[in-house]
Coordinates of N, CA, C and O in Angstrom, one line a residue:
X1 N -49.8 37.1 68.0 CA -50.4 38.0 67.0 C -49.3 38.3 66.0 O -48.2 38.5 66.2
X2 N -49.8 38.4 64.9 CA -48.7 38.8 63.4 C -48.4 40.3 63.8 O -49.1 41.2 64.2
X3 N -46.8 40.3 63.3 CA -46.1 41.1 63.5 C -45.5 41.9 62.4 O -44.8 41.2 61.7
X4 N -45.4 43.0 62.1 CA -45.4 43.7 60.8 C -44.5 45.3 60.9 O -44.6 46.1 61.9
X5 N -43.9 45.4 60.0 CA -43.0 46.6 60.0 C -43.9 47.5 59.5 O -43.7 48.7 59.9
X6 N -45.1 47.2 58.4 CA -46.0 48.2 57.6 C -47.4 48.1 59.1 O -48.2 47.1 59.1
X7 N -47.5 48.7 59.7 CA -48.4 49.6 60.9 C -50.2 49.3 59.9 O -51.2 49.0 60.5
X8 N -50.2 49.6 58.1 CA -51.2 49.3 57.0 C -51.7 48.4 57.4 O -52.8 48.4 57.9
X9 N -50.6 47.0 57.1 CA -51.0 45.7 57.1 C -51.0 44.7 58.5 O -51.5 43.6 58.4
X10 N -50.3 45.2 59.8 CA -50.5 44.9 60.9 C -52.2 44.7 60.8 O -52.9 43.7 60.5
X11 N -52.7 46.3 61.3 CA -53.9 46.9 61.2 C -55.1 45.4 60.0 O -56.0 44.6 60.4
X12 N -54.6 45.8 58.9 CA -55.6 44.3 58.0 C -55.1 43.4 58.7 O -56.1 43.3 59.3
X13 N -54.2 42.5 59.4 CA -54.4 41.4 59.8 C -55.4 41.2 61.6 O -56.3 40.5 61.9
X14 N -54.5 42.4 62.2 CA -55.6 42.2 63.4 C -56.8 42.1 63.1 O -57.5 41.3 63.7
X15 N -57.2 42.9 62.0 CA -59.4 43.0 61.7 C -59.5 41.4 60.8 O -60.7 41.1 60.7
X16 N -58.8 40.8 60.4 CA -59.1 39.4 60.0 C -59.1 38.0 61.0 O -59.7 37.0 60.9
X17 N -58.1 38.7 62.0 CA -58.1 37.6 62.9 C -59.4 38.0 64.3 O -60.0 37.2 65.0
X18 N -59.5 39.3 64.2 CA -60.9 39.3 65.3 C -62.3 39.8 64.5 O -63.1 40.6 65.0
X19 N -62.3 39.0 63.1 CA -63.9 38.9 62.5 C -64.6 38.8 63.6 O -64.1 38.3 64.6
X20 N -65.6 39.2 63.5 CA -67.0 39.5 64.6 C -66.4 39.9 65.9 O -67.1 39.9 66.8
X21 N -65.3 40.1 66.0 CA -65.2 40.9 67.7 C -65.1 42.2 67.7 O -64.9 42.9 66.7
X22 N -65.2 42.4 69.0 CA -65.2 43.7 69.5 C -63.9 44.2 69.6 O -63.2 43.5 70.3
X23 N -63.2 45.3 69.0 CA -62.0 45.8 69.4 C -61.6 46.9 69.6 O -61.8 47.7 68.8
X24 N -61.1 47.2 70.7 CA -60.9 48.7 71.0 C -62.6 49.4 70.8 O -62.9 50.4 70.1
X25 N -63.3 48.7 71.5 CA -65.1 49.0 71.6 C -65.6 49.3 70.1 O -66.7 49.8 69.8
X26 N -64.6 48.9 69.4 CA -65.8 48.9 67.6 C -65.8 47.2 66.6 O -65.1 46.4 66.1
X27 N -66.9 47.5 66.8 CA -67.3 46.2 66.0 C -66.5 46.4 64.6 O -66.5 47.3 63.8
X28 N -65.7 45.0 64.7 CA -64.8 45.0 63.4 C -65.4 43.8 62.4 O -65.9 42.9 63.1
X29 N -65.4 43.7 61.2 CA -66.0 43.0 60.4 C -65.0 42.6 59.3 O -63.9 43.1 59.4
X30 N -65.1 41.9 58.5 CA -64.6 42.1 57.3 C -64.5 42.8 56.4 O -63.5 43.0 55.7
X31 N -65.9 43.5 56.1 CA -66.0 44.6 55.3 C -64.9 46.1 55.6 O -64.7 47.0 54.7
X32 N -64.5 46.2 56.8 CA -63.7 46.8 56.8 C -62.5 46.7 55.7 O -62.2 47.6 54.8
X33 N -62.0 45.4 56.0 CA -60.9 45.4 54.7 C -61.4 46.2 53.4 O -60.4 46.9 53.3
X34 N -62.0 46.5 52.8 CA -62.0 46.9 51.4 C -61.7 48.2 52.0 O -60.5 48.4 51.7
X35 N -62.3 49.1 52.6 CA -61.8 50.1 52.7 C -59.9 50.7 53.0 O -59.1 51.6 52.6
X36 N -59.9 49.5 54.2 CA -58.7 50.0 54.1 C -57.6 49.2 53.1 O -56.4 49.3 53.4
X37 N -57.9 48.7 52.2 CA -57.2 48.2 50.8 C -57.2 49.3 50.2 O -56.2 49.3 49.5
X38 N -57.7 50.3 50.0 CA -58.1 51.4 48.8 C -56.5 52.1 49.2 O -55.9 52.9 48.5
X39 N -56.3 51.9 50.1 CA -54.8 53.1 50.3 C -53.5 52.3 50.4 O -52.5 52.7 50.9
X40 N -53.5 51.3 50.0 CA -52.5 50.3 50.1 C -51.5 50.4 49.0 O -52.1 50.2 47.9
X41 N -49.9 50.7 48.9 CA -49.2 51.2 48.4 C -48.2 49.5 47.6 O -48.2 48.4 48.2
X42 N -47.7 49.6 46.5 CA -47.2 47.8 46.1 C -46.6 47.2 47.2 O -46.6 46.0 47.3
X43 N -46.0 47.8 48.1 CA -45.4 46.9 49.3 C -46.2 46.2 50.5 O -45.9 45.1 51.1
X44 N -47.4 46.9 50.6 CA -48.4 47.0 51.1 C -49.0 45.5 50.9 O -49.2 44.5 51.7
X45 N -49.4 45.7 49.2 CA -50.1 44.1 48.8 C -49.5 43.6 48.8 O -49.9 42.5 49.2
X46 N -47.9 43.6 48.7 CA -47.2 42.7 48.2 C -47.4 41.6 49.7 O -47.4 40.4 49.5
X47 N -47.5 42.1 50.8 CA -47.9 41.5 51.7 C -48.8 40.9 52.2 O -48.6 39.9 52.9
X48 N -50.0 41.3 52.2 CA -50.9 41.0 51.9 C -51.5 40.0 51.1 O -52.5 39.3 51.3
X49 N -50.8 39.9 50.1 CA -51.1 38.7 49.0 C -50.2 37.5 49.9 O -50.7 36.4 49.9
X50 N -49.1 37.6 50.5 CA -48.5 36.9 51.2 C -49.2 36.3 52.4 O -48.8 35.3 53.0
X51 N -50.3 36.8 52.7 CA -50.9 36.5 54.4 C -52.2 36.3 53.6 O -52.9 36.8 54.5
X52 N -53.0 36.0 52.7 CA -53.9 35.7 51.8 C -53.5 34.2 51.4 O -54.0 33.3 52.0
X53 N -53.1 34.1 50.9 CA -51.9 32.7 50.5 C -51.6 31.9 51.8 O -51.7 30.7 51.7
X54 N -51.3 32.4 52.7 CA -50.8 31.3 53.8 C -52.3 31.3 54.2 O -52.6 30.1 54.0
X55 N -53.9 32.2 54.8 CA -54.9 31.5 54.6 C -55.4 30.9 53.5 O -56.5 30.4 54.0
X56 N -55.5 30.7 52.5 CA -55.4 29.8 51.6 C -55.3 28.5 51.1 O -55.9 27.7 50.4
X57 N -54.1 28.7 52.0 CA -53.4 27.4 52.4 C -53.2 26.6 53.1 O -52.5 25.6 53.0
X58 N -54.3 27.3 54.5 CA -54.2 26.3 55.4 C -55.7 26.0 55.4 O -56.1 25.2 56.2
X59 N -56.7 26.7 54.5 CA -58.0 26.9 54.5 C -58.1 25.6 53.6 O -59.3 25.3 53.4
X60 N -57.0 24.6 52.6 CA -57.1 23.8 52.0 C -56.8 22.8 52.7 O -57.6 21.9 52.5
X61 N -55.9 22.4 53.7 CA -55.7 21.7 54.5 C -56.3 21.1 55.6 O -56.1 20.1 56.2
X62 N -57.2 22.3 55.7 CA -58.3 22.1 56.6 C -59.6 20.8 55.8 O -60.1 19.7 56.0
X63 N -59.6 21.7 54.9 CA -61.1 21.1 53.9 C -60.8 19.9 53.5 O -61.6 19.2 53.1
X64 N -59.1 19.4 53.5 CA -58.8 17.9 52.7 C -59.2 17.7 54.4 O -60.3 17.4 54.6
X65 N -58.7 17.8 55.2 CA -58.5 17.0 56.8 C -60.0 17.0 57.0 O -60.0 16.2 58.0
X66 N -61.5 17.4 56.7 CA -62.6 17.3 57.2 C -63.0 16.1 56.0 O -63.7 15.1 56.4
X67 N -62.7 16.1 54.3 CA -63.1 15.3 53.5 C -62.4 13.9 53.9 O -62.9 12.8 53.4
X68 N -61.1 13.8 54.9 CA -60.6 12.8 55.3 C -61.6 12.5 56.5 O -61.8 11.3 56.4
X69 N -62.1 12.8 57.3 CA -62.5 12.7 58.3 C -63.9 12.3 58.3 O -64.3 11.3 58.9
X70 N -64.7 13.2 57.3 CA -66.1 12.4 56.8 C -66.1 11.3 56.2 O -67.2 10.8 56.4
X71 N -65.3 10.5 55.4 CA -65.1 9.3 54.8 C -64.8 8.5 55.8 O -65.2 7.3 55.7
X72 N -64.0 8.9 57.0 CA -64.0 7.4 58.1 C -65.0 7.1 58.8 O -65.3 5.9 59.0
X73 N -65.7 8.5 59.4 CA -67.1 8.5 59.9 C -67.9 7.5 58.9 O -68.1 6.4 59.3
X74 N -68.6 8.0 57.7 CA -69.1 7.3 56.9 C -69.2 5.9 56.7 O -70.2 5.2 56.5
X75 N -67.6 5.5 56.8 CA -67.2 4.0 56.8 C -67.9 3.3 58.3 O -68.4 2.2 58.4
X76 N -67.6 4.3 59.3 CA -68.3 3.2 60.5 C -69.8 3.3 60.9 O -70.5 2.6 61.6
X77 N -70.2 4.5 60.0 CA -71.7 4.5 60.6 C -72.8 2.9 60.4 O -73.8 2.7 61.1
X78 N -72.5 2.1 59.5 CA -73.0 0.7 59.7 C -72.8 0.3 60.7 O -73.7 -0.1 61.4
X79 N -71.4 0.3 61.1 CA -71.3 -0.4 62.7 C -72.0 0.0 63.8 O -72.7 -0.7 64.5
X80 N -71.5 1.5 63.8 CA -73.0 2.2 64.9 C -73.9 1.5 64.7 O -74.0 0.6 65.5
X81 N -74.8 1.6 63.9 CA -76.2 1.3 63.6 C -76.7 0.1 64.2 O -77.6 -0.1 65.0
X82 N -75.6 -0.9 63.4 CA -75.9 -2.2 63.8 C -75.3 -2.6 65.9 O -75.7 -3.6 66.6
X83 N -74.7 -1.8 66.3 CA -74.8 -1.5 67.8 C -76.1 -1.0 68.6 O -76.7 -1.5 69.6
X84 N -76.2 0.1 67.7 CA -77.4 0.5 68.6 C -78.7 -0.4 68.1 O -79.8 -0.3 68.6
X85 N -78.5 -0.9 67.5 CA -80.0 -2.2 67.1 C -79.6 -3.4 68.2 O -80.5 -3.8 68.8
X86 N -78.4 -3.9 68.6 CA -78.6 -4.7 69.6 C -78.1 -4.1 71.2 O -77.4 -4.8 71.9
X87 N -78.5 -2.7 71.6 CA -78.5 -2.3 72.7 C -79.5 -1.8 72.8 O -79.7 -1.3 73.9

């Protein structure tokens, strides 16, 4: 779990990492974040923009590794096809 000296932004990362769960028996969402952004002081974002960025960034690396992944599939589904026609 991310570890943080601002108690603020602890708090925003645990409610990002348990979208749709239950925590401490309250449904946490995303929409929470806006609210608790409204009291967020420049040290605050300054981190925040930091842990925004690293998802960001892996939320791109993800999307190239699935665009890599559908193009190999794609390439063999002839082969399937022509398998399952002589089985």
């Amino acid at each position: 779990m991310y570890e943080s000296n601002n108690k603020k932004v602890e708090k925003i990362v645990r409610i990002i990492q348990s979208h749709g769960c239950t925590v401490e028996g309250k449904k946490i969402s995303l929409d929470d974040l806006s609210l608790l952004c409204r009291n967020l002081n420049d040290s605050d974002k300054k981190e925040i923009v930091g842990i925004i960025e690293s998802i960001d960034d892996e939320l791109f690396h993800l999307y190239s590794d699935r665009q890599y992944l559908d193009s190999q599939i794609q390439s063999l589904e002839p082969a399937r096809e022509k398998l399952s026609q002589l089985v």
